[in-house]
DNA sequence: GTAATAATTCGTCATGTGGCGAAATGTAAA
DNA sequence: TTTACATTTCGCCACATGACGAATTATTAC
């Protein structure tokens, strides 16, 4: 992924060219999230969200770790490709104060408030 | 266009999510170009290129002026939206030395060398 | 082990998108 | 005016993509 070819750039631009994937990236701004928490905010089928996350991952725009049966996704750290990082910076700057994103943030706050650090199932049933 | 909403951002990301449109933006890096010159380099149907240019225009990623029956396209100047400008900066930085882009640059050089500042028809027949 | 659960993969469907040629538009040359 | 030409718009087709549910995988709970 650390190659700045047109192909790599297209992976990133295509990953960014979807409303739901942008929403996911914005949700991950300050914290990592479990897939079920993302599902709860976006209100999409688990399979759909999983597919979006795999596209973001292939573009180097998210990383993930597994913990038991849960998968936690986060924005890439310092080891990430320069193109990915600057793309993310651009997205965040462009969406400073968007209505949809703010609503998502509030939804996320409620999901997180339910029972932090506990099972996704419980968090999803807020 | 000077509004940083999700909708506007999506216009930009969708415009960037196509290989041919990226090639067009890179061709326009240092100069404005007539549509027929772009057609000559990309080797696509005029209607296809025109459609791409209108998508880029709607996203604020190119501007154009008409001169007689020719239309000249260029990257947006200082009056452009901040989101558009930073997107273009990101694209240019990401594609510093790509093979396809370099080949396009050489093709463009030949097209321009043919008969600069003269009719598109002649330039297309190099 | 068996059951339950989180996530992913797969198959399918509806819609979006990129490509072209034909027709339309607008301008310059004859 | 008539013709030629650059570009755009329109209609169509093939393919890509996003959505879902069902089936699968992997892990924990019983």
PDB file of C-alpha atoms (C1' of nucleotides) in Angstrom:
ATOM      1  CA  UNK A   1       0.000   0.000   0.000  1.00  0.00           C
ATOM      2  CA  UNK A   2       3.000   2.305   0.415  1.00  0.00           C
ATOM      3  CA  UNK A   3       3.135   2.908  -3.334  1.00  0.00           C
ATOM      4  CA  UNK A   4       1.798   6.095  -4.815  1.00  0.00           C
ATOM      5  CA  UNK A   5       0.510   4.726  -8.099  1.00  0.00           C
ATOM      6  CA  UNK A   6      -2.681   5.640  -9.862  1.00  0.00           C
ATOM      7  CA  UNK A   7      -4.085   2.247  -8.909  1.00  0.00           C
ATOM      8  CA  UNK A   8      -3.528   2.894  -5.217  1.00  0.00           C
ATOM      9  CA  UNK A   9      -4.946   6.379  -5.469  1.00  0.00           C
ATOM     10  CA  UNK A  10      -8.032   5.015  -7.202  1.00  0.00           C
ATOM     11  CA  UNK A  11      -8.524   2.517  -4.378  1.00  0.00           C
ATOM     12  CA  UNK A  12      -8.660   5.472  -2.004  1.00  0.00           C
ATOM     13  CA  UNK A  13     -10.890   7.720  -4.105  1.00  0.00           C
ATOM     14  CA  UNK A  14     -13.341   4.903  -4.777  1.00  0.00           C
ATOM     15  CA  UNK A  15     -13.419   4.071  -1.093  1.00  0.00           C
ATOM     16  CA  UNK A  16     -14.198   7.705  -0.301  1.00  0.00           C
ATOM     17  CA  UNK A  17     -16.902   7.945  -2.964  1.00  0.00           C
ATOM     18  CA  UNK A  18     -19.675   6.539  -0.824  1.00  0.00           C
ATOM     19  CA  UNK A  19     -21.771   8.328   1.743  1.00  0.00           C
ATOM     20  CA  UNK A  20     -21.878   5.492   4.249  1.00  0.00           C
ATOM     21  CA  UNK A  21     -18.134   4.953   4.151  1.00  0.00           C
ATOM     22  CA  UNK A  22     -17.551   8.647   4.807  1.00  0.00           C
ATOM     23  CA  UNK A  23     -19.906   8.401   7.763  1.00  0.00           C
ATOM     24  CA  UNK A  24     -17.912   5.460   9.087  1.00  0.00           C
ATOM     25  CA  UNK A  25     -14.621   7.331   8.806  1.00  0.00           C
ATOM     26  CA  UNK A  26     -16.074  10.286  10.671  1.00  0.00           C
ATOM     27  CA  UNK A  27     -17.371   8.005  13.428  1.00  0.00           C
ATOM     28  CA  UNK A  28     -13.851   6.672  13.887  1.00  0.00           C
ATOM     29  CA  UNK A  29     -12.313  10.126  14.282  1.00  0.00           C
ATOM     30  CA  UNK A  30     -11.446   9.943  17.974  1.00  0.00           C
ATOM     31  CA  UNK A  31     -11.872   6.299  18.944  1.00  0.00           C
ATOM     32  CA  UNK A  32     -11.903   2.795  17.707  1.00  0.00           C
ATOM     33  CA  UNK A  33     -15.317   1.159  17.412  1.00  0.00           C
ATOM     34  CA  UNK A  34     -16.691  -2.333  17.385  1.00  0.00           C
ATOM     35  CA  UNK A  35     -18.513  -3.314  14.177  1.00  0.00           C
ATOM     36  CA  UNK A  36     -21.802  -3.662  16.014  1.00  0.00           C
ATOM     37  CA  UNK A  37     -21.522  -0.082  17.250  1.00  0.00           C
ATOM     38  CA  UNK A  38     -21.037   1.161  13.713  1.00  0.00           C
ATOM     39  CA  UNK A  39     -24.012  -0.929  12.624  1.00  0.00           C
ATOM     40  CA  UNK A  40     -26.110   0.648  15.360  1.00  0.00           C
ATOM     41  CA  UNK A  41     -25.340   4.185  14.208  1.00  0.00           C
ATOM     42  CA  UNK A  42     -25.617   3.644  10.460  1.00  0.00           C
ATOM     43  CA  UNK A  43     -28.695   1.417  10.751  1.00  0.00           C
ATOM     44  CA  UNK A  44     -27.578  -0.854   7.919  1.00  0.00           C
ATOM     45  CA  UNK A  45     -27.393  -4.624   7.646  1.00  0.00           C
ATOM     46  CA  UNK A  46     -24.290  -6.180   9.232  1.00  0.00           C
ATOM     47  CA  UNK A  47     -23.226  -7.640   5.906  1.00  0.00           C
ATOM     48  CA  UNK A  48     -23.405  -4.221   4.294  1.00  0.00           C
ATOM     49  CA  UNK A  49     -21.304  -2.574   6.976  1.00  0.00           C
ATOM     50  CA  UNK A  50     -18.788  -5.383   6.851  1.00  0.00           C
ATOM     51  CA  UNK A  51     -18.396  -4.918   3.127  1.00  0.00           C
ATOM     52  CA  UNK A  52     -17.871  -1.174   3.553  1.00  0.00           C
ATOM     53  CA  UNK A  53     -15.221  -1.807   6.188  1.00  0.00           C
ATOM     54  CA  UNK A  54     -13.373  -4.216   3.932  1.00  0.00           C
ATOM     55  CA  UNK A  55     -13.321  -1.634   1.141  1.00  0.00           C
ATOM     56  CA  UNK A  56     -11.987   0.993   3.544  1.00  0.00           C
ATOM     57  CA  UNK A  57      -9.408  -1.494   4.763  1.00  0.00           C
ATOM     58  CA  UNK A  58      -8.233  -2.353   1.248  1.00  0.00           C
ATOM     59  CA  UNK A  59      -7.671   1.356   0.661  1.00  0.00           C
ATOM     60  CA  UNK A  60      -5.657   1.673   3.860  1.00  0.00           C
ATOM     61  CA  UNK A  61      -8.205   4.022   5.397  1.00  0.00           C
ATOM     62  CA  UNK A  62      -8.958   1.833   8.421  1.00  0.00           C
ATOM     63  CA  UNK A  63      -7.152  -0.803  10.433  1.00  0.00           C
ATOM     64  CA  UNK A  64      -8.706  -3.408  12.683  1.00  0.00           C
ATOM     65  CA  UNK A  65      -7.976  -5.881  15.424  1.00  0.00           C
ATOM     66  CA  UNK A  66      -9.985  -8.812  16.650  1.00  0.00           C
ATOM     67  CA  UNK A  67     -10.764  -9.288  20.308  1.00  0.00           C
ATOM     68  CA  UNK A  68     -12.637 -12.495  20.905  1.00  0.00           C
ATOM     69  CA  UNK A  69     -15.578 -12.479  18.585  1.00  0.00           C
ATOM     70  CA  UNK A  70     -15.547  -8.721  18.250  1.00  0.00           C
ATOM     71  CA  UNK A  71     -13.697  -6.728  15.655  1.00  0.00           C
ATOM     72  CA  UNK A  72     -12.587  -3.199  16.446  1.00  0.00           C
ATOM     73  CA  UNK A  73     -11.877  -0.756  13.634  1.00  0.00           C
ATOM     74  CA  UNK A  74      -9.866   2.437  13.847  1.00  0.00           C
ATOM     75  CA  UNK A  75      -8.252   5.024  11.618  1.00  0.00           C
ATOM     76  CA  UNK A  76      -4.716   4.067  10.628  1.00  0.00           C
ATOM     77  CA  UNK A  77      -1.872   5.064  12.929  1.00  0.00           C
ATOM     78  CA  UNK A  78       1.513   6.527  12.115  1.00  0.00           C
ATOM     79  CA  UNK A  79       2.535   3.461  10.132  1.00  0.00           C
ATOM     80  CA  UNK A  80      -0.091   4.250   7.512  1.00  0.00           C
ATOM     81  CA  UNK A  81       0.600   5.250   3.951  1.00  0.00           C
ATOM     82  CA  UNK A  82       1.029   8.967   3.347  1.00  0.00           C
ATOM     83  CA  UNK A  83      -1.714   9.025   0.718  1.00  0.00           C
ATOM     84  CA  UNK A  84      -4.210   7.467   3.117  1.00  0.00           C
ATOM     85  CA  UNK A  85      -3.349   9.844   5.895  1.00  0.00           C
ATOM     86  CA  UNK A  86      -3.613  12.962   3.788  1.00  0.00           C
ATOM     87  CA  UNK A  87      -6.891  11.728   2.327  1.00  0.00           C
ATOM     88  CA  UNK A  88      -8.284  11.332   5.831  1.00  0.00           C
ATOM     89  CA  UNK A  89      -7.069  14.774   6.831  1.00  0.00           C
ATOM     90  CA  UNK A  90      -8.768  16.235   3.804  1.00  0.00           C
ATOM     91  CA  UNK A  91     -12.055  14.464   4.573  1.00  0.00           C
ATOM     92  CA  UNK A  92     -12.051  15.571   8.193  1.00  0.00           C
ATOM     93  CA  UNK A  93     -11.289  19.159   7.241  1.00  0.00           C
ATOM     94  CA  UNK A  94     -13.988  19.194   4.566  1.00  0.00           C
ATOM     95  CA  UNK A  95     -16.675  17.903   6.893  1.00  0.00           C
ATOM     96  CA  UNK A  96     -15.991  20.103   9.872  1.00  0.00           C
ATOM     97  CA  UNK A  97     -19.613  20.813  10.710  1.00  0.00           C
ATOM     98  CA  UNK A  98     -21.963  18.766   8.617  1.00  0.00           C
ATOM     99  CA  UNK A  99     -25.482  18.051   9.834  1.00  0.00           C
ATOM    100  CA  UNK A 100     -25.525  14.335   9.047  1.00  0.00           C
ATOM    101  CA  UNK A 101     -22.173  13.870  10.744  1.00  0.00           C
ATOM    102  CA  UNK A 102     -23.324  15.738  13.838  1.00  0.00           C
ATOM    103  CA  UNK A 103     -26.411  13.566  14.077  1.00  0.00           C
ATOM    104  CA  UNK A 104     -24.245  10.482  13.742  1.00  0.00           C
ATOM    105  CA  UNK A 105     -22.024  11.781  16.516  1.00  0.00           C
ATOM    106  CA  UNK A 106     -25.006  12.153  18.816  1.00  0.00           C
ATOM    107  CA  UNK A 107     -26.269   8.691  17.925  1.00  0.00           C
ATOM    108  CA  UNK A 108     -22.838   7.322  18.673  1.00  0.00           C
ATOM    109  CA  UNK A 109     -22.765   9.081  22.030  1.00  0.00           C
ATOM    110  CA  UNK A 110     -25.954   7.313  22.994  1.00  0.00           C
ATOM    111  CA  UNK A 111     -24.646   3.962  21.825  1.00  0.00           C
ATOM    112  CA  UNK A 112     -21.447   4.453  23.805  1.00  0.00           C
ATOM    113  CA  UNK A 113     -23.281   5.692  26.888  1.00  0.00           C
ATOM    114  CA  UNK A 114     -25.354   2.554  27.180  1.00  0.00           C
ATOM    115  CA  UNK A 115     -22.787   0.287  28.704  1.00  0.00           C
ATOM    116  CA  UNK A 116     -19.267   1.214  27.759  1.00  0.00           C
ATOM    117  CA  UNK A 117     -16.710  -1.566  27.433  1.00  0.00           C
ATOM    118  CA  UNK A 118     -19.403  -4.214  27.443  1.00  0.00           C
ATOM    119  CA  UNK A 119     -20.996  -6.541  24.923  1.00  0.00           C
ATOM    120  CA  UNK A 120     -22.085  -5.199  21.565  1.00  0.00           C
ATOM    121  CA  UNK A 121     -25.441  -6.827  21.966  1.00  0.00           C
ATOM    122  CA  UNK A 122     -26.236  -4.679  24.962  1.00  0.00           C
ATOM    123  CA  UNK A 123     -24.958  -1.559  23.279  1.00  0.00           C
ATOM    124  CA  UNK A 124     -27.063  -2.208  20.244  1.00  0.00           C
ATOM    125  CA  UNK A 125     -30.244  -2.398  22.294  1.00  0.00           C
ATOM    126  CA  UNK A 126     -30.143   1.113  23.690  1.00  0.00           C
TER     127      UNK A 126
ATOM    128  CA  UNK B   1     -20.347  25.273  -3.866  1.00  0.00           C
ATOM    129  CA  UNK B   2     -18.665  27.153  -1.023  1.00  0.00           C
ATOM    130  CA  UNK B   3     -20.478  25.024   1.529  1.00  0.00           C
ATOM    131  CA  UNK B   4     -18.713  22.205   3.310  1.00  0.00           C
ATOM    132  CA  UNK B   5     -21.595  19.769   3.597  1.00  0.00           C
ATOM    133  CA  UNK B   6     -21.515  16.045   3.136  1.00  0.00           C
ATOM    134  CA  UNK B   7     -23.360  16.483  -0.137  1.00  0.00           C
ATOM    135  CA  UNK B   8     -20.701  18.790  -1.519  1.00  0.00           C
ATOM    136  CA  UNK B   9     -17.927  16.538  -0.310  1.00  0.00           C
ATOM    137  CA  UNK B  10     -19.579  13.577  -1.993  1.00  0.00           C
ATOM    138  CA  UNK B  11     -19.722  15.487  -5.265  1.00  0.00           C
ATOM    139  CA  UNK B  12     -15.958  15.854  -5.044  1.00  0.00           C
ATOM    140  CA  UNK B  13     -15.162  12.297  -3.970  1.00  0.00           C
ATOM    141  CA  UNK B  14     -17.405  10.835  -6.657  1.00  0.00           C
ATOM    142  CA  UNK B  15     -15.788  13.059  -9.252  1.00  0.00           C
ATOM    143  CA  UNK B  16     -12.362  11.843  -8.139  1.00  0.00           C
ATOM    144  CA  UNK B  17     -13.414   8.191  -8.159  1.00  0.00           C
ATOM    145  CA  UNK B  18     -12.771   7.627 -11.833  1.00  0.00           C
ATOM    146  CA  UNK B  19      -9.500   6.883 -13.546  1.00  0.00           C
ATOM    147  CA  UNK B  20     -10.156   9.027 -16.617  1.00  0.00           C
ATOM    148  CA  UNK B  21     -11.194  12.039 -14.575  1.00  0.00           C
ATOM    149  CA  UNK B  22      -8.008  11.793 -12.529  1.00  0.00           C
ATOM    150  CA  UNK B  23      -6.030  11.663 -15.762  1.00  0.00           C
ATOM    151  CA  UNK B  24      -7.809  14.813 -16.934  1.00  0.00           C
ATOM    152  CA  UNK B  25      -7.017  16.670 -13.719  1.00  0.00           C
ATOM    153  CA  UNK B  26      -3.368  15.716 -14.010  1.00  0.00           C
ATOM    154  CA  UNK B  27      -3.255  16.900 -17.620  1.00  0.00           C
ATOM    155  CA  UNK B  28      -4.522  20.276 -16.477  1.00  0.00           C
ATOM    156  CA  UNK B  29      -1.835  20.697 -13.828  1.00  0.00           C
ATOM    157  CA  UNK B  30       0.160  23.467 -15.473  1.00  0.00           C
ATOM    158  CA  UNK B  31      -1.999  24.733 -18.323  1.00  0.00           C
ATOM    159  CA  UNK B  32      -5.482  25.051 -19.614  1.00  0.00           C
ATOM    160  CA  UNK B  33      -6.435  22.681 -22.434  1.00  0.00           C
ATOM    161  CA  UNK B  34      -8.965  22.610 -25.215  1.00  0.00           C
ATOM    162  CA  UNK B  35     -11.420  19.703 -25.071  1.00  0.00           C
ATOM    163  CA  UNK B  36     -10.080  18.247 -28.290  1.00  0.00           C
ATOM    164  CA  UNK B  37      -6.586  18.108 -26.808  1.00  0.00           C
ATOM    165  CA  UNK B  38      -7.858  16.168 -23.844  1.00  0.00           C
ATOM    166  CA  UNK B  39      -9.714  13.856 -26.212  1.00  0.00           C
ATOM    167  CA  UNK B  40      -6.498  13.286 -28.144  1.00  0.00           C
ATOM    168  CA  UNK B  41      -4.577  12.211 -25.051  1.00  0.00           C
ATOM    169  CA  UNK B  42      -7.264  10.084 -23.409  1.00  0.00           C
ATOM    170  CA  UNK B  43      -8.372   8.496 -26.693  1.00  0.00           C
ATOM    171  CA  UNK B  44     -12.030   8.458 -25.699  1.00  0.00           C
ATOM    172  CA  UNK B  45     -15.157   9.544 -27.548  1.00  0.00           C
ATOM    173  CA  UNK B  46     -15.846  13.298 -27.409  1.00  0.00           C
ATOM    174  CA  UNK B  47     -19.176  12.703 -25.707  1.00  0.00           C
ATOM    175  CA  UNK B  48     -17.483  10.676 -22.996  1.00  0.00           C
ATOM    176  CA  UNK B  49     -14.857  13.315 -22.304  1.00  0.00           C
ATOM    177  CA  UNK B  50     -17.474  16.044 -22.275  1.00  0.00           C
ATOM    178  CA  UNK B  51     -19.448  14.142 -19.665  1.00  0.00           C
ATOM    179  CA  UNK B  52     -16.358  13.697 -17.504  1.00  0.00           C
ATOM    180  CA  UNK B  53     -15.627  17.406 -17.727  1.00  0.00           C
ATOM    181  CA  UNK B  54     -19.142  18.295 -16.669  1.00  0.00           C
ATOM    182  CA  UNK B  55     -18.852  16.025 -13.630  1.00  0.00           C
ATOM    183  CA  UNK B  56     -15.545  17.646 -12.694  1.00  0.00           C
ATOM    184  CA  UNK B  57     -17.120  21.047 -13.200  1.00  0.00           C
ATOM    185  CA  UNK B  58     -20.105  20.265 -10.985  1.00  0.00           C
ATOM    186  CA  UNK B  59     -17.656  19.313  -8.239  1.00  0.00           C
ATOM    187  CA  UNK B  60     -15.744  22.572  -8.637  1.00  0.00           C
ATOM    188  CA  UNK B  61     -12.612  20.745  -9.743  1.00  0.00           C
ATOM    189  CA  UNK B  62     -12.346  22.472 -13.126  1.00  0.00           C
ATOM    190  CA  UNK B  63     -13.423  25.758 -14.645  1.00  0.00           C
ATOM    191  CA  UNK B  64     -13.853  26.544 -18.309  1.00  0.00           C
ATOM    192  CA  UNK B  65     -14.198  29.349 -20.789  1.00  0.00           C
ATOM    193  CA  UNK B  66     -15.423  29.320 -24.351  1.00  0.00           C
ATOM    194  CA  UNK B  67     -13.436  30.869 -27.158  1.00  0.00           C
ATOM    195  CA  UNK B  68     -15.265  30.666 -30.436  1.00  0.00           C
ATOM    196  CA  UNK B  69     -16.274  27.099 -30.914  1.00  0.00           C
ATOM    197  CA  UNK B  70     -13.575  25.814 -28.606  1.00  0.00           C
ATOM    198  CA  UNK B  71     -13.863  25.245 -24.897  1.00  0.00           C
ATOM    199  CA  UNK B  72     -10.807  25.547 -22.687  1.00  0.00           C
ATOM    200  CA  UNK B  73     -10.740  23.837 -19.302  1.00  0.00           C
ATOM    201  CA  UNK B  74      -8.431  24.595 -16.402  1.00  0.00           C
ATOM    202  CA  UNK B  75      -8.011  23.866 -12.714  1.00  0.00           C
ATOM    203  CA  UNK B  76      -9.882  26.355 -10.533  1.00  0.00           C
ATOM    204  CA  UNK B  77      -8.118  29.542  -9.538  1.00  0.00           C
ATOM    205  CA  UNK B  78      -7.987  31.314  -6.200  1.00  0.00           C
ATOM    206  CA  UNK B  79     -11.723  31.896  -6.190  1.00  0.00           C
ATOM    207  CA  UNK B  80     -12.333  28.169  -5.871  1.00  0.00           C
ATOM    208  CA  UNK B  81     -13.845  26.450  -2.885  1.00  0.00           C
ATOM    209  CA  UNK B  82     -11.395  25.363  -0.195  1.00  0.00           C
ATOM    210  CA  UNK B  83     -12.565  21.754  -0.367  1.00  0.00           C
ATOM    211  CA  UNK B  84     -11.931  21.594  -4.098  1.00  0.00           C
ATOM    212  CA  UNK B  85      -8.504  23.124  -3.805  1.00  0.00           C
ATOM    213  CA  UNK B  86      -7.336  20.841  -1.037  1.00  0.00           C
ATOM    214  CA  UNK B  87      -8.700  17.838  -2.913  1.00  0.00           C
ATOM    215  CA  UNK B  88      -6.661  18.801  -5.954  1.00  0.00           C
ATOM    216  CA  UNK B  89      -3.560  19.310  -3.845  1.00  0.00           C
ATOM    217  CA  UNK B  90      -4.021  15.875  -2.373  1.00  0.00           C
ATOM    218  CA  UNK B  91      -4.438  14.262  -5.791  1.00  0.00           C
ATOM    219  CA  UNK B  92      -1.368  15.954  -7.203  1.00  0.00           C
ATOM    220  CA  UNK B  93       0.725  14.981  -4.201  1.00  0.00           C
ATOM    221  CA  UNK B  94      -0.489  11.383  -4.315  1.00  0.00           C
ATOM    222  CA  UNK B  95       0.340  10.948  -7.984  1.00  0.00           C
ATOM    223  CA  UNK B  96       3.781  12.465  -8.013  1.00  0.00           C
ATOM    224  CA  UNK B  97       5.374   9.912 -10.295  1.00  0.00           C
ATOM    225  CA  UNK B  98       2.838   7.521 -11.706  1.00  0.00           C
ATOM    226  CA  UNK B  99       3.534   5.655 -14.933  1.00  0.00           C
ATOM    227  CA  UNK B 100       0.180   6.277 -16.589  1.00  0.00           C
ATOM    228  CA  UNK B 101       0.372   9.957 -15.768  1.00  0.00           C
ATOM    229  CA  UNK B 102       3.888  10.227 -17.165  1.00  0.00           C
ATOM    230  CA  UNK B 103       2.794   8.572 -20.393  1.00  0.00           C
ATOM    231  CA  UNK B 104      -0.122  10.988 -20.609  1.00  0.00           C
ATOM    232  CA  UNK B 105       2.267  13.885 -20.087  1.00  0.00           C
ATOM    233  CA  UNK B 106       4.394  12.707 -22.992  1.00  0.00           C
ATOM    234  CA  UNK B 107       1.331  12.239 -25.189  1.00  0.00           C
ATOM    235  CA  UNK B 108       0.223  15.723 -24.282  1.00  0.00           C
ATOM    236  CA  UNK B 109       3.646  17.129 -25.148  1.00  0.00           C
ATOM    237  CA  UNK B 110       3.316  15.669 -28.629  1.00  0.00           C
ATOM    238  CA  UNK B 111      -0.186  17.028 -29.026  1.00  0.00           C
ATOM    239  CA  UNK B 112       0.953  20.466 -27.918  1.00  0.00           C
ATOM    240  CA  UNK B 113       4.065  20.366 -30.087  1.00  0.00           C
ATOM    241  CA  UNK B 114       2.097  19.821 -33.259  1.00  0.00           C
ATOM    242  CA  UNK B 115       0.906  23.338 -33.768  1.00  0.00           C
ATOM    243  CA  UNK B 116       0.539  25.238 -30.537  1.00  0.00           C
ATOM    244  CA  UNK B 117      -2.181  27.876 -30.300  1.00  0.00           C
ATOM    245  CA  UNK B 118      -3.827  26.603 -33.452  1.00  0.00           C
ATOM    246  CA  UNK B 119      -6.902  24.622 -34.333  1.00  0.00           C
ATOM    247  CA  UNK B 120      -7.788  21.514 -32.371  1.00  0.00           C
ATOM    248  CA  UNK B 121      -8.352  19.581 -35.537  1.00  0.00           C
ATOM    249  CA  UNK B 122      -4.732  19.950 -36.526  1.00  0.00           C
ATOM    250  CA  UNK B 123      -3.507  19.075 -33.082  1.00  0.00           C
ATOM    251  CA  UNK B 124      -5.580  15.965 -33.039  1.00  0.00           C
ATOM    252  CA  UNK B 125      -4.013  14.655 -36.216  1.00  0.00           C
ATOM    253  CA  UNK B 126      -0.448  14.427 -34.953  1.00  0.00           C
TER     254      UNK B 126
ATOM    255  C1'  DG C   1     -19.889 -31.417  22.821  1.00  0.00           C
ATOM    256  C1'  DT C   2     -23.997 -27.956  21.605  1.00  0.00           C
ATOM    257  C1'  DA C   3     -26.006 -23.491  21.409  1.00  0.00           C
ATOM    258  C1'  DA C   4     -25.487 -18.665  20.862  1.00  0.00           C
ATOM    259  C1'  DT C   5     -23.386 -14.750  18.882  1.00  0.00           C
ATOM    260  C1'  DA C   6     -20.230 -11.307  16.049  1.00  0.00           C
ATOM    261  C1'  DA C   7     -18.583 -10.898  11.887  1.00  0.00           C
ATOM    262  C1'  DT C   8     -17.746 -12.157   7.190  1.00  0.00           C
ATOM    263  C1'  DT C   9     -18.695 -14.240   2.715  1.00  0.00           C
ATOM    264  C1'  DC C  10     -21.852 -15.377  -0.890  1.00  0.00           C
ATOM    265  C1'  DG C  11     -25.778 -14.943  -4.022  1.00  0.00           C
ATOM    266  C1'  DT C  12     -29.139 -11.918  -5.763  1.00  0.00           C
ATOM    267  C1'  DC C  13     -31.385  -7.809  -7.043  1.00  0.00           C
ATOM    268  C1'  DA C  14     -32.038  -2.858  -8.122  1.00  0.00           C
ATOM    269  C1'  DT C  15     -29.686   1.087  -9.222  1.00  0.00           C
ATOM    270  C1'  DG C  16     -25.681   3.854 -10.652  1.00  0.00           C
ATOM    271  C1'  DT C  17     -22.043   4.735 -13.877  1.00  0.00           C
ATOM    272  C1'  DG C  18     -18.972   4.809 -17.959  1.00  0.00           C
ATOM    273  C1'  DG C  19     -18.798   3.954 -22.577  1.00  0.00           C
ATOM    274  C1'  DC C  20     -20.436   4.908 -27.397  1.00  0.00           C
ATOM    275  C1'  DG C  21     -23.034   6.812 -31.490  1.00  0.00           C
ATOM    276  C1'  DA C  22     -26.655   9.839 -33.068  1.00  0.00           C
ATOM    277  C1'  DA C  23     -28.776  14.035 -32.711  1.00  0.00           C
ATOM    278  C1'  DA C  24     -28.730  18.774 -31.123  1.00  0.00           C
ATOM    279  C1'  DT C  25     -26.361  23.194 -30.195  1.00  0.00           C
ATOM    280  C1'  DG C  26     -23.634  26.998 -31.202  1.00  0.00           C
ATOM    281  C1'  DT C  27     -19.984  29.278 -33.798  1.00  0.00           C
ATOM    282  C1'  DA C  28     -16.986  30.271 -37.690  1.00  0.00           C
ATOM    283  C1'  DA C  29     -15.899  29.817 -42.477  1.00  0.00           C
ATOM    284  C1'  DA C  30     -17.408  29.693 -47.344  1.00  0.00           C
TER     285       DA C  30
ATOM    286  C1'  DT D   1     -27.350  31.288 -46.133  1.00  0.00           C
ATOM    287  C1'  DT D   2     -25.092  27.120 -46.252  1.00  0.00           C
ATOM    288  C1'  DT D   3     -21.535  24.273 -44.699  1.00  0.00           C
ATOM    289  C1'  DA D   4     -18.205  22.623 -41.556  1.00  0.00           C
ATOM    290  C1'  DC D   5     -16.780  21.847 -37.135  1.00  0.00           C
ATOM    291  C1'  DA D   6     -16.189  21.657 -31.685  1.00  0.00           C
ATOM    292  C1'  DT D   7     -18.741  20.542 -28.114  1.00  0.00           C
ATOM    293  C1'  DT D   8     -22.675  19.014 -25.583  1.00  0.00           C
ATOM    294  C1'  DT D   9     -26.904  16.409 -24.793  1.00  0.00           C
ATOM    295  C1'  DC D  10     -29.563  12.275 -25.286  1.00  0.00           C
ATOM    296  C1'  DG D  11     -30.581   7.388 -25.506  1.00  0.00           C
ATOM    297  C1'  DC D  12     -28.891   3.064 -25.074  1.00  0.00           C
ATOM    298  C1'  DC D  13     -26.074  -0.820 -23.409  1.00  0.00           C
ATOM    299  C1'  DA D  14     -22.758  -3.342 -20.461  1.00  0.00           C
ATOM    300  C1'  DC D  15     -20.856  -3.498 -16.221  1.00  0.00           C
ATOM    301  C1'  DA D  16     -19.928  -1.886 -11.399  1.00  0.00           C
ATOM    302  C1'  DT D  17     -21.758  -1.124  -6.994  1.00  0.00           C
ATOM    303  C1'  DG D  18     -24.680  -0.955  -2.741  1.00  0.00           C
ATOM    304  C1'  DA D  19     -28.268  -3.103  -0.435  1.00  0.00           C
ATOM    305  C1'  DC D  20     -30.210  -7.252   1.730  1.00  0.00           C
ATOM    306  C1'  DG D  21     -30.845 -12.137   3.532  1.00  0.00           C
ATOM    307  C1'  DA D  22     -28.935 -16.711   3.880  1.00  0.00           C
ATOM    308  C1'  DA D  23     -25.160 -19.398   4.708  1.00  0.00           C
ATOM    309  C1'  DT D  24     -20.505 -19.703   6.708  1.00  0.00           C
ATOM    310  C1'  DT D  25     -16.806 -18.939  10.004  1.00  0.00           C
ATOM    311  C1'  DA D  26     -14.952 -18.224  14.402  1.00  0.00           C
ATOM    312  C1'  DT D  27     -15.309 -17.626  19.148  1.00  0.00           C
ATOM    313  C1'  DT D  28     -17.614 -17.663  23.653  1.00  0.00           C
ATOM    314  C1'  DA D  29     -21.137 -19.490  26.789  1.00  0.00           C
ATOM    315  C1'  DC D  30     -23.668 -23.381  28.438  1.00  0.00           C
TER     316       DC D  30
END
